[in-house]
XYZ file of C-alpha atoms in Angstrom:
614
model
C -1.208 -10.338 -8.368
C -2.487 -9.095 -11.481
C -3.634 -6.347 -13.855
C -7.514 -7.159 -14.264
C -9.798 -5.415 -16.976
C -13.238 -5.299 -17.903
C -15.261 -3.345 -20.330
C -19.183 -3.994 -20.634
C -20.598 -2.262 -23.483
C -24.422 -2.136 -24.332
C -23.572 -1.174 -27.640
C -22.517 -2.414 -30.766
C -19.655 0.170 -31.203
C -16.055 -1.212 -31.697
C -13.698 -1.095 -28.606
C -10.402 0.159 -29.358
C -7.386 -0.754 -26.934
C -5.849 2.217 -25.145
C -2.205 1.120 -25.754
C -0.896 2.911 -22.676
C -3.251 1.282 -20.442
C -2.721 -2.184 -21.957
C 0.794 -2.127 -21.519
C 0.668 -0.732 -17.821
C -1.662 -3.947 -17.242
C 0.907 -6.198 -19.140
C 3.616 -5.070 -16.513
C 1.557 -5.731 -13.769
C 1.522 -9.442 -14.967
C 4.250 -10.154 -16.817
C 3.730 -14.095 -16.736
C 0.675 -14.892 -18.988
C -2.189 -12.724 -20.680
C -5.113 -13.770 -22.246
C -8.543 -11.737 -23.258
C -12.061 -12.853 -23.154
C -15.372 -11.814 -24.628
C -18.548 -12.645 -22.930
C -22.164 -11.794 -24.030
C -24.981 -11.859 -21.917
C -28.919 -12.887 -22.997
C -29.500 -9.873 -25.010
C -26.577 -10.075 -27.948
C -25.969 -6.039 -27.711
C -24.674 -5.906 -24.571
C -21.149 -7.704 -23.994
C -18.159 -8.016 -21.661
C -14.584 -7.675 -22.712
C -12.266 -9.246 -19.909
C -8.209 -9.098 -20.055
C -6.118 -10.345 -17.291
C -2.476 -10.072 -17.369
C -1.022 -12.501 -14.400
C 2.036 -12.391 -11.607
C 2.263 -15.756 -10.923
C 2.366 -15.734 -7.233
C 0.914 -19.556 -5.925
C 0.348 -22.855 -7.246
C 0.220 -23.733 -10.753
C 0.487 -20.973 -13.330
C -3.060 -19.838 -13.685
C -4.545 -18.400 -16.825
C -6.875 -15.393 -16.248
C -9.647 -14.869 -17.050
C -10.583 -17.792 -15.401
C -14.074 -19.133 -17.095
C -15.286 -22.100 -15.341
C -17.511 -25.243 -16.921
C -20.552 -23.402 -16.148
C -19.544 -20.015 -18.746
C -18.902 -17.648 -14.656
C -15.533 -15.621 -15.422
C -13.347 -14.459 -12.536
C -10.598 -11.791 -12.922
C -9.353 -11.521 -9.396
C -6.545 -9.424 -8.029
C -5.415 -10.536 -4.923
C -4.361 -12.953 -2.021
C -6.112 -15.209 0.192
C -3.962 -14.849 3.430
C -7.037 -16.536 5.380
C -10.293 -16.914 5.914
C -10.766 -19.200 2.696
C -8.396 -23.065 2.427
C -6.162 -22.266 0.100
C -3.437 -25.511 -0.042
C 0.285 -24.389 -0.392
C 0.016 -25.931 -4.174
C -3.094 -24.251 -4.812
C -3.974 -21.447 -7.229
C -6.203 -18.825 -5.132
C -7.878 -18.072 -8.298
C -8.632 -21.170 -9.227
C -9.966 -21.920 -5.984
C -12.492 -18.596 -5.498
C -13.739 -19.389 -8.865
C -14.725 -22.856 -7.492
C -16.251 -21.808 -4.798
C -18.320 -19.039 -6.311
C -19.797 -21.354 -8.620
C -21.476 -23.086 -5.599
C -23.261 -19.978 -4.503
C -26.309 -19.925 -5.492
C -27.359 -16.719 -4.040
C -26.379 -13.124 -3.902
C -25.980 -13.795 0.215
C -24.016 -16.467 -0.575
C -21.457 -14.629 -2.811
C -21.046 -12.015 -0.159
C -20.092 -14.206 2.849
C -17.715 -16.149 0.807
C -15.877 -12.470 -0.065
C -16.549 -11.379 3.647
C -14.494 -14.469 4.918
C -11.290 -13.542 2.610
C -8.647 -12.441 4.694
C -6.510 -10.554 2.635
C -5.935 -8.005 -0.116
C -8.548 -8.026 -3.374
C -10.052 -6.729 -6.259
C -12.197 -8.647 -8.547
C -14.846 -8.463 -11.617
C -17.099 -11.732 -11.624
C -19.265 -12.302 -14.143
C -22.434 -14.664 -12.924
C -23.571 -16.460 -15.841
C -27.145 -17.250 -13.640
C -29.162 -14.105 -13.729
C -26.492 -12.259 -16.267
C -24.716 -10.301 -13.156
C -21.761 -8.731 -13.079
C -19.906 -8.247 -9.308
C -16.847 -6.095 -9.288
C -15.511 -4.341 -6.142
C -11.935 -3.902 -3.558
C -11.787 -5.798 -0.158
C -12.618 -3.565 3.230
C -8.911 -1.525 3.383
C -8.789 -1.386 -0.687
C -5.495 -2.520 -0.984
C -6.011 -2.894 -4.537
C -6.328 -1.225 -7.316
C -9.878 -0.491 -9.217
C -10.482 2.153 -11.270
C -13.883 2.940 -13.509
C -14.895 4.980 -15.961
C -18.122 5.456 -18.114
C -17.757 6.500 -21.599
C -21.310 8.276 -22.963
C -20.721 8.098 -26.449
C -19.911 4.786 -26.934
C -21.538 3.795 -23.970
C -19.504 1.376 -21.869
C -17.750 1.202 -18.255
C -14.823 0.604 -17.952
C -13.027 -1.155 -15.132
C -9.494 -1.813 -14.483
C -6.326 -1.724 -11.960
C -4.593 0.964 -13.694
C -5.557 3.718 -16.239
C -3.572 6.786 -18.446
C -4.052 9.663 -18.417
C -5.435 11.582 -21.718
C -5.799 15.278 -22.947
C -9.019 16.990 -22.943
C -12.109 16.517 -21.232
C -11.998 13.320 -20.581
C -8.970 13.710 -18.288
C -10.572 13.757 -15.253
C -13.247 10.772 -16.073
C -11.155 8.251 -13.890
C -11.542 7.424 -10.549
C -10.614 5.016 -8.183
C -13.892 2.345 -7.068
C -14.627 3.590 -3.670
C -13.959 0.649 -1.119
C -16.871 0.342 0.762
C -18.664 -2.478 -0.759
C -19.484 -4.798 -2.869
C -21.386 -3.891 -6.594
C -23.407 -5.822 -8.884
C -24.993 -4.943 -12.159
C -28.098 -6.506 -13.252
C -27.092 -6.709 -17.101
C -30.672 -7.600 -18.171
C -31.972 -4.998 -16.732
C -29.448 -2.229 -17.813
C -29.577 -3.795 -21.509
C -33.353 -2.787 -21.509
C -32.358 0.363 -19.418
C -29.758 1.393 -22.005
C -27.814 3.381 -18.940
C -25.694 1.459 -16.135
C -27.511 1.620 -13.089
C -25.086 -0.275 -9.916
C -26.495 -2.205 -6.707
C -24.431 -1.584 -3.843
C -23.341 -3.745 -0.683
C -22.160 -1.987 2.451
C -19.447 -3.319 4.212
C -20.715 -3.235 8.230
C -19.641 -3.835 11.541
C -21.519 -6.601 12.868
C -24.877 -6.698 11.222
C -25.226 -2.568 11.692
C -25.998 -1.575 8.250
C -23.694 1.049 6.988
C -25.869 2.117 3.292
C -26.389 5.358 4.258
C -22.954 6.956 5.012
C -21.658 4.786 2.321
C -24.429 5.509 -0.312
C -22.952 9.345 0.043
C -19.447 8.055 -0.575
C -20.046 6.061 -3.425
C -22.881 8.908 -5.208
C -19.530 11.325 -5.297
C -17.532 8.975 -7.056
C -19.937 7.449 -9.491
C -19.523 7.632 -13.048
C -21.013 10.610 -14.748
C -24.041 8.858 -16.384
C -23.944 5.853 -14.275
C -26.358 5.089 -11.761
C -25.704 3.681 -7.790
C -28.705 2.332 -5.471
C -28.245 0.773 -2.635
C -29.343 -3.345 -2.998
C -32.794 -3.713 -2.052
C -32.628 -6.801 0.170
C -30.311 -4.835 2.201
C -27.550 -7.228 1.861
C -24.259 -6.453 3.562
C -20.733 -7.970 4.093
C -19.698 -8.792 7.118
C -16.505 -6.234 8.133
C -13.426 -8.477 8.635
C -11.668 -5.998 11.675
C -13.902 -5.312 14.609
C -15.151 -1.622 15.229
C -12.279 0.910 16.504
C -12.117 1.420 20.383
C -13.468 4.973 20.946
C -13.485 5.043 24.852
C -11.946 7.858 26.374
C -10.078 7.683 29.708
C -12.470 9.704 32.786
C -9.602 10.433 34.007
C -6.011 11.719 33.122
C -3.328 10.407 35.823
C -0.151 12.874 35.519
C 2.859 11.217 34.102
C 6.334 11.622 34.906
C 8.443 13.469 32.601
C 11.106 11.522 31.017
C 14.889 12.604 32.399
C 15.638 14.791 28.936
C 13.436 15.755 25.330
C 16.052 13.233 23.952
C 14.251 10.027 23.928
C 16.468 7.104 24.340
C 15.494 3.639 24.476
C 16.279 3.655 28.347
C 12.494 5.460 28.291
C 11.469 2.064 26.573
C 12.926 -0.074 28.925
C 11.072 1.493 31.774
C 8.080 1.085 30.418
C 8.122 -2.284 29.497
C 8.776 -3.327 33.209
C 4.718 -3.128 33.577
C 3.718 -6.767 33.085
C 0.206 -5.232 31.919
C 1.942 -3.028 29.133
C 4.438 -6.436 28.585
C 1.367 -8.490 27.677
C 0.115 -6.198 25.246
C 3.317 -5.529 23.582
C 3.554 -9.236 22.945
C 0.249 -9.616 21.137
C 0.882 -7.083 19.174
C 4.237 -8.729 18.013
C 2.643 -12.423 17.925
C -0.071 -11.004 15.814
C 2.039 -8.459 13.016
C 4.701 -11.720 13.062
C 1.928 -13.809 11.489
C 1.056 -11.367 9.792
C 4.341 -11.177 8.247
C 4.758 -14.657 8.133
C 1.786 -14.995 5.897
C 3.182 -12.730 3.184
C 6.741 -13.753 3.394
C 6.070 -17.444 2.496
C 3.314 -17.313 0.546
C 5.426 -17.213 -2.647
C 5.628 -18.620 -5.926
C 5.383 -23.198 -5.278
C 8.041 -24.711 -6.077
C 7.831 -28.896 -6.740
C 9.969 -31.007 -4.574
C 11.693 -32.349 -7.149
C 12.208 -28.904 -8.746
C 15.552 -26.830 -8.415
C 15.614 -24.714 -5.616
C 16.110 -21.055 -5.998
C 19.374 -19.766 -6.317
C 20.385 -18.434 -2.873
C 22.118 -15.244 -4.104
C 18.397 -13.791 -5.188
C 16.127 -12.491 -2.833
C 12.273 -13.390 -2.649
C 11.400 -10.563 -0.031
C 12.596 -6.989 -0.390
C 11.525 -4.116 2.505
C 10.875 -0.748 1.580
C 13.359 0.762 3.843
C 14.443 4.145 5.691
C 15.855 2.580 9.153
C 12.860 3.845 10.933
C 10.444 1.729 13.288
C 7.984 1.210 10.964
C 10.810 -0.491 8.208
C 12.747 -2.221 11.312
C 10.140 -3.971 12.742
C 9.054 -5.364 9.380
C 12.411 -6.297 8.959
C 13.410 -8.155 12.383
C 9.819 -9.882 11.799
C 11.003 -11.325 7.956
C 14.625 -12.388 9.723
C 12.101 -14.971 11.792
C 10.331 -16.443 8.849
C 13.024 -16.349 5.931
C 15.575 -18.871 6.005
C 18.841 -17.663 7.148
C 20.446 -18.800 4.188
C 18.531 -16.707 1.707
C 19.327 -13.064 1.688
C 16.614 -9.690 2.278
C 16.801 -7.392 0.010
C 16.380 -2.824 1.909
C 15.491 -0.655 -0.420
C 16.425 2.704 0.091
C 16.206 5.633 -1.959
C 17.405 8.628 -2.337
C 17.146 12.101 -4.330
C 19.998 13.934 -5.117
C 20.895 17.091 -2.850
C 21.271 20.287 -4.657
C 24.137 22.402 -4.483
C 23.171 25.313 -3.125
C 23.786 28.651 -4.995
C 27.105 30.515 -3.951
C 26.116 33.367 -1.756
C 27.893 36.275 0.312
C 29.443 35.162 2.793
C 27.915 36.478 6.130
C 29.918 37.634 8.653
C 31.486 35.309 10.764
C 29.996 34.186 14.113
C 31.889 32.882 17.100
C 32.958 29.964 16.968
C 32.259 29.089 13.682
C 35.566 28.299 11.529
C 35.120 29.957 8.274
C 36.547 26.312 6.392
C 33.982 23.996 8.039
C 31.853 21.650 5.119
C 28.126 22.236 4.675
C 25.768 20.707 6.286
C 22.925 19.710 5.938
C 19.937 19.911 8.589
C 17.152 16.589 9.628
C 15.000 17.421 13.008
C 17.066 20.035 14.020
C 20.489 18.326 13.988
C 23.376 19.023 11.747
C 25.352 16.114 9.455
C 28.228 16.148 7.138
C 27.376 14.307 3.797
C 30.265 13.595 1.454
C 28.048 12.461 -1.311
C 25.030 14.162 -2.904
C 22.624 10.743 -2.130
C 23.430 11.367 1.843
C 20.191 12.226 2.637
C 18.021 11.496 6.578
C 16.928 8.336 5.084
C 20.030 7.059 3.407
C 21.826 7.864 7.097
C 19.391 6.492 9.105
C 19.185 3.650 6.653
C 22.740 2.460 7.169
C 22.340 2.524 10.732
C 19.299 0.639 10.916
C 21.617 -2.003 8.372
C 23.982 -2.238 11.351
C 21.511 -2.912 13.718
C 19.907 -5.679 12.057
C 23.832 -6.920 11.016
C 23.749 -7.243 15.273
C 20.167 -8.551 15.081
C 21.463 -12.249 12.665
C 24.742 -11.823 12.053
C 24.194 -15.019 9.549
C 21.976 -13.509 7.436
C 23.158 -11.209 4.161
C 21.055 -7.853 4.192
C 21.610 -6.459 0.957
C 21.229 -2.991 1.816
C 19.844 -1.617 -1.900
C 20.992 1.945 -2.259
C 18.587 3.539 -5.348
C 19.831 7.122 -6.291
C 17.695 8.909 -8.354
C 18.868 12.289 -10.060
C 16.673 15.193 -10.827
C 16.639 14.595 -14.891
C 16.025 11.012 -14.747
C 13.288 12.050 -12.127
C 11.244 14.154 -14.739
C 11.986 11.936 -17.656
C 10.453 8.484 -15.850
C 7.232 10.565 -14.194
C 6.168 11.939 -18.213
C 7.039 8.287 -19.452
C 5.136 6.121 -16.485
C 4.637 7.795 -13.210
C 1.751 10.265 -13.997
C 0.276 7.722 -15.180
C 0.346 5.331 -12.570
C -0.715 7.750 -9.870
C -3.476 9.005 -11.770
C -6.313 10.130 -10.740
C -4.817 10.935 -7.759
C -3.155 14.375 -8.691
C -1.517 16.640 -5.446
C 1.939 16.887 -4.841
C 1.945 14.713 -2.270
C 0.646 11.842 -4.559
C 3.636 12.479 -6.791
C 6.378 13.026 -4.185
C 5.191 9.647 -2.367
C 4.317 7.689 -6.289
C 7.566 8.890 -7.289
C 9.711 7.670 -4.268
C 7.477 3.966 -4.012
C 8.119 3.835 -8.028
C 12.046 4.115 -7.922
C 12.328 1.985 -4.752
C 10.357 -0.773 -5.662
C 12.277 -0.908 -8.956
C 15.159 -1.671 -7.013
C 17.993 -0.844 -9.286
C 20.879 0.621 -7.676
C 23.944 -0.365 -5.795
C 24.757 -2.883 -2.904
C 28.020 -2.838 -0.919
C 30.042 -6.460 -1.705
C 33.360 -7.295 -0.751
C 34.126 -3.737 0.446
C 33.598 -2.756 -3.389
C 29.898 -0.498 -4.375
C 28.512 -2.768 -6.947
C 25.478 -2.548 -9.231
C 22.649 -4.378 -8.081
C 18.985 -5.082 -9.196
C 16.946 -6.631 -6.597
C 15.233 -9.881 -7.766
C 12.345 -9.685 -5.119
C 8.843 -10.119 -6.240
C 7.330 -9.750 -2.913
C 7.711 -6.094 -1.295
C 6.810 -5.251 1.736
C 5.878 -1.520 2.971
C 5.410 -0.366 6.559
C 1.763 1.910 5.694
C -0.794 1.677 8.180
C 1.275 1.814 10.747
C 1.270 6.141 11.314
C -2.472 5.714 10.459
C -3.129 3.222 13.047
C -0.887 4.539 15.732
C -1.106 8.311 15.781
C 2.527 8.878 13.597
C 2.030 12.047 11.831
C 2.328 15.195 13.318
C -1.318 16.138 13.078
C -2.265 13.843 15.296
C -0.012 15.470 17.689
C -1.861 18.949 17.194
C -5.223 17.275 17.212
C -4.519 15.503 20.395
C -3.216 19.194 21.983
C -6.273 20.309 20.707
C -8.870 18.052 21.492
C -7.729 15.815 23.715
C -8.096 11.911 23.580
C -11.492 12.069 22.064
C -10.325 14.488 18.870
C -7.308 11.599 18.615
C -9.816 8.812 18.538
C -11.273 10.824 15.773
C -8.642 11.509 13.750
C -7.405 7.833 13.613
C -10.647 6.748 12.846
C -10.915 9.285 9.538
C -7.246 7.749 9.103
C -8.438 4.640 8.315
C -11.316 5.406 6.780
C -9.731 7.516 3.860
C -6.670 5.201 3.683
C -7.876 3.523 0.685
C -8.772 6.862 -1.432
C -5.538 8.364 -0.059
C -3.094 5.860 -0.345
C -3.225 2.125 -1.344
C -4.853 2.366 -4.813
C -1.928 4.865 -5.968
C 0.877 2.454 -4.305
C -0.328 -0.579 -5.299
C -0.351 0.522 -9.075
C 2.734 1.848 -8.425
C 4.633 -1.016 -6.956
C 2.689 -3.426 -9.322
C 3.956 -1.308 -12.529
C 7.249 -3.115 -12.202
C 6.218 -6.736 -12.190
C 6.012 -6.980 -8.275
C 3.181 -7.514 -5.461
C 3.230 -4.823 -2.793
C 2.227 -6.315 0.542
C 0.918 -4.641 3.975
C 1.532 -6.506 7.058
C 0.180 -3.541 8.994
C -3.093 -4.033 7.002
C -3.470 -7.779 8.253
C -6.875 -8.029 9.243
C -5.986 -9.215 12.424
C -3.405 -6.834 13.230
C -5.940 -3.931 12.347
C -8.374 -5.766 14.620
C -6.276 -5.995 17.439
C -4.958 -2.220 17.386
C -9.132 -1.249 16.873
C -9.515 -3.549 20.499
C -7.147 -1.261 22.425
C -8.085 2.347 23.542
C -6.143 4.849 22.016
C -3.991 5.980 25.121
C -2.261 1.809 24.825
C -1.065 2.755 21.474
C 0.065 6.561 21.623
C 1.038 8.356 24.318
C 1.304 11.807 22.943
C 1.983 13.309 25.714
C 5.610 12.088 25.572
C 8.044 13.545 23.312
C 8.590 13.139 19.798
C 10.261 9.687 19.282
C 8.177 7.969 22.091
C 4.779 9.179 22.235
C 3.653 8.889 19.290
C 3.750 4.784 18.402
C 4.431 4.324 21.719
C 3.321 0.139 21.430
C 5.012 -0.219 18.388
C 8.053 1.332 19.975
C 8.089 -0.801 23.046
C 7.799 -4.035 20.225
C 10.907 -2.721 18.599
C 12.980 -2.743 21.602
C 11.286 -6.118 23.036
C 12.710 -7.344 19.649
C 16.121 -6.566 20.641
C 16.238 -3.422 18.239
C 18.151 -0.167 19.338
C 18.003 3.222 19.101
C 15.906 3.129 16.002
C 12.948 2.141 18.342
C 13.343 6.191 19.438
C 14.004 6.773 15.974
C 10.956 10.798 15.489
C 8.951 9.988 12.229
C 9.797 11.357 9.834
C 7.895 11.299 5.624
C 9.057 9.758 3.166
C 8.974 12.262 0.833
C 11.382 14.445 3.180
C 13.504 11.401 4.360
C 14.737 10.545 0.359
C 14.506 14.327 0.080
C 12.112 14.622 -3.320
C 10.387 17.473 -1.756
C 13.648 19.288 -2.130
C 14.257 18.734 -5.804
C 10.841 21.096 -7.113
C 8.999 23.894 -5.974
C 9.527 24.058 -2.477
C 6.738 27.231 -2.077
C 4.029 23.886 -2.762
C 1.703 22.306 0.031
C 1.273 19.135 -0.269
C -2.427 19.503 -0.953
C -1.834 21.730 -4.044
C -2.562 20.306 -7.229
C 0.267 18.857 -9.029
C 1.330 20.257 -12.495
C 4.459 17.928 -13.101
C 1.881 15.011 -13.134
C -0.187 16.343 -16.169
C 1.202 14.261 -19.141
C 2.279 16.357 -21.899
């Protein structure tokens, strides 16, 4: 992974280095930086390239690459698939090779529609003075871009900073729906940026005009977007989502109680039918793991190993399904001997104010400890940091301690208090999430930012000790809700509108998955040196769940804790998990309790004033 930059000017002006941005990149790739100044045919117009590298594969890698031929490649990503890349290899190296050979603008988009995995690049094509920038299908990396009229220059880059005035808002994420090339020739004699775009599409249908209206909201004020003339497209690497509806609904029997146990699970799985599919889902999200859980950092035979006390993988992890699976998926590919690092944070619990005491009602002894409340039940805490996801954490530990009893899971407890909360989101977090602004970008950055930092405490020897987890590789569990009908708006859409307003929820889910989420985590994650990774993302694993019709993976009929990832469910408990399979969803920003710490009278939609840097 990497922090990638590029800034083509068509002017002469100076460029001055934003410092905030610069070091934000350096973070991101903390092994090797270098900068590089290309100019095209006409001498005023000019490309400024800085890459800042996580060495990830093969041999340490300088970006930007430049090959023999003056191309330059700044590349941000993995190739899981879909493109040879040897165990020794350098994926970087390797795209850069084989983007040299193309010799045509078809070319260059079949070799990026066959990469199976996460992206984001800015290629500069010395033939024809072109410059290609743009995110793979799901956008699972960060691009931002900007256009700066006075000076004028874009700007592109995985993360950005925020700045006073008007030019606050000028940011925005590169909408991931295709592939863009600018003609630098012609813009030189244009003196304006005008970009050709490349539809992703499903099987030769050509997808320019719904995508033309995405992309003309989110381009650059004083930039230019028209769709490519040839009508060149990439090939989409998941197949289309499954929207048949059943003709008819057969009544289902009630479960025994509204307390879903995995009992309910076990039932269901005695269908050989439902058996099959819940084993291709679990052959297909295991290789899916597998593929990010070993493709880390090569090693030479003859090299020392890695000490065994330091994790390579770390999980992003509450104890619920989505976190458990990943986990009991990582305990199949990870050598027993080296340990997995759960991260699970939490935000400190206020003390409520001292009130009247009400009058007393039966039953209820006037010395019993406050509780606190998660889905309707009551728990004792005896520390502050007891929150759902700490609780549920712990006894998704145990459950994986029954799972391989060999294995050390070093459950990472990260407590975060409310002052060191407000100082780290002026200092990096508004930042980071920018130019995403609600307050559910800054509950969710917030949370992702602390976890993945992984400093906190581990339980050894019966003593709490402080720990700092050494993982560069984390994993998170998103795409799973999207891709499975887990929120509880899919529940009122489906009580709604039946199957067919469910088929069209998940398929807005996806769509606005990029824009909504991955950008804002993967700078997030990425601002602390390590490479977020999305097993629920795998192409193939997004292509399989688009084959089935949406009653296979939901059942929303059932109660909470069942219905909703029903498939995923029935995979947890074929896995030999327990009663975290039946484990109701519940956010993250609830479980680790940051919603509780601010203005609780906010929607999560509002606007977010504690992200505005001062």
């Amino acid at each position: 992974m990497c922090g990638i930059f590029c800034l083509l000017s068509l002017s002469s002006a100076h460029f001055e280095w934003d410092k905030t941005v610069h070091e934000h990149l350096k973070r991101r790739g903390p092994n090797l930086s270098r900068d590089l100044t290309v100019r095209g045919t006409n001498p005023s117009c000019r490309c400024f390239f800085s890459a800042h590298v996580l060495h990830m594969r093969g041999i340490l890698t300088p970006q930007p690459f430049q090959d023999n031929t003056g191309n330059v490649l700044v590349w941000n990503g993995e190739i899981f698939g879909g493109v040879p890349v040897m165990p020794e290899e350098n994926d970087t190296a390797v795209l850069s090779q084989r983007l040299s050979s193309c010799d045509s603008p078809s070319e260059i988009l079949s070799l990026l529609s066959a990469v199976r995995g996460p992206w984001a690049f800015v290629y500069y094509q010395k033939a024809g003075d072109y410059l290609w920038f743009g995110r793979d299908f799901l956008g699972r990396r960060s691009l931002l871009w900007k256009f700066d009229a006075a000076v004028n220059a874009l700007t592109l880059t995985s993360v950005a900073a925020q700045s006073s005035g008007p030019d606050r808002s000028a940011w925005q994420e590169v909408p991931a729906a295709g592939v863009y090339r600018i003609d630098l020739k012609a813009v030189t004699e244009a003196g304006s940026v005008t970009f050709e775009f490349h539809p992703w599409a499903h099987g030769g249908n050509d997808l320019a005009s719904s995508c033309s209206e995405t992309i003309l909201e989110s381009v650059p004020s004083g930039c230019t977007a028209v769709t490519n003339p040839s009508g060149l497209v990439l090939t989409s690497p998941v197949c289309p989502l499954n929207t048949s509806i059943p003709k008819s609904l057969n009544e289902k029997e009630s479960l025994s109680n509204s307390h879903p146990c995995v009992k309910d699970l076990e039932q269901m799985l005695a269908s050989k039918e439902k058996n099959d599919e819940v084993n291709q889902l679990i052959d297909v999200l295991s290789e899916a793991v597998r593929r990010r859980v070993q493709s880390l950092p090569f090693r030479a035979q003859d090299g020392p190993p890695p000490p065994n006390d330091n994790a390579s993988v770390a999980i992003l992890f509450s104890g619920g399904i989505d976190s458990m699976v990943l986990a009991a998926l990582a305990d199949r590919h990870i050598p027993a001997h080296q340990p997995i690092d759960l991260l699970n944070v939490a935000f400190k619990l206020q003390v409520p104010k001292k009130q009247k005491e009400p009058a007393k009602k039966p039953g209820k002894h006037k010395n019993q400890p406050t509780g606190f409340k998660t889905d309707g039940a009551d728990y004792q805490t005896s520390s502050p940091f007891d929150v759902p996801d700490r609780i549920t954490g712990k006894a998704g530990l145990k459950e994986l301690q029954d799972l391989n009893p060999e294995r050390r899971w070093n459950f990472v407890e990260i407590d975060v208090t409310k002052e060191e909360l407000q100082t780290v989101r002026q200092e990096r977090i508004c930042h980071l999430v920018h130019p995403l602004a609600t307050v559910l970008d800054d509950s969710i950055g917030c949370a992702v930012w602390f976890a993945a930092r992984g400093t906190g405490s581990t339980m050894q020897d019966g003593d709490q000790r402080a720990f700092t987890s050494s993982a560069m590789v984390i994993l998170t569990g998103i795409g799973a809700d999207e891709q499975l009908a887990g929120y509880s708006r899919h529940r009122v859409r489906f009580t709604m509108s039946g199957h067919e307003g469910l088929v069209q929820e998940l398929a807005m889910e996806l769509a606005r998955i990029p824009s909504r989420n991955l950008g804002r985590d993967d700078r997030v994650i990425g601002d602390h040196g390590k490479e977020a990774r999305f097993p629920y993302l795998d192409e193939d694993v997004v292509s399989y769940l688009n084959s089935l019709p949406v009653w296979e993976k939901a059942d929303l009929s059932l109660p909470r804790g069942v219905g909703e990832k029903l498939l995923l469910r029935l995979a947890a408990k074929q896995l030999g998990l327990g009663q975290s399979a039946v484990l109701p969803k519940r956010a993250m920003q609830f479980g680790s309790r940051i919603a509780k710490m601010e203005d609780h009278r906010e929607k999560a939609s509002d606007k977010c004033t504690r992200l505005l840097a001062e």
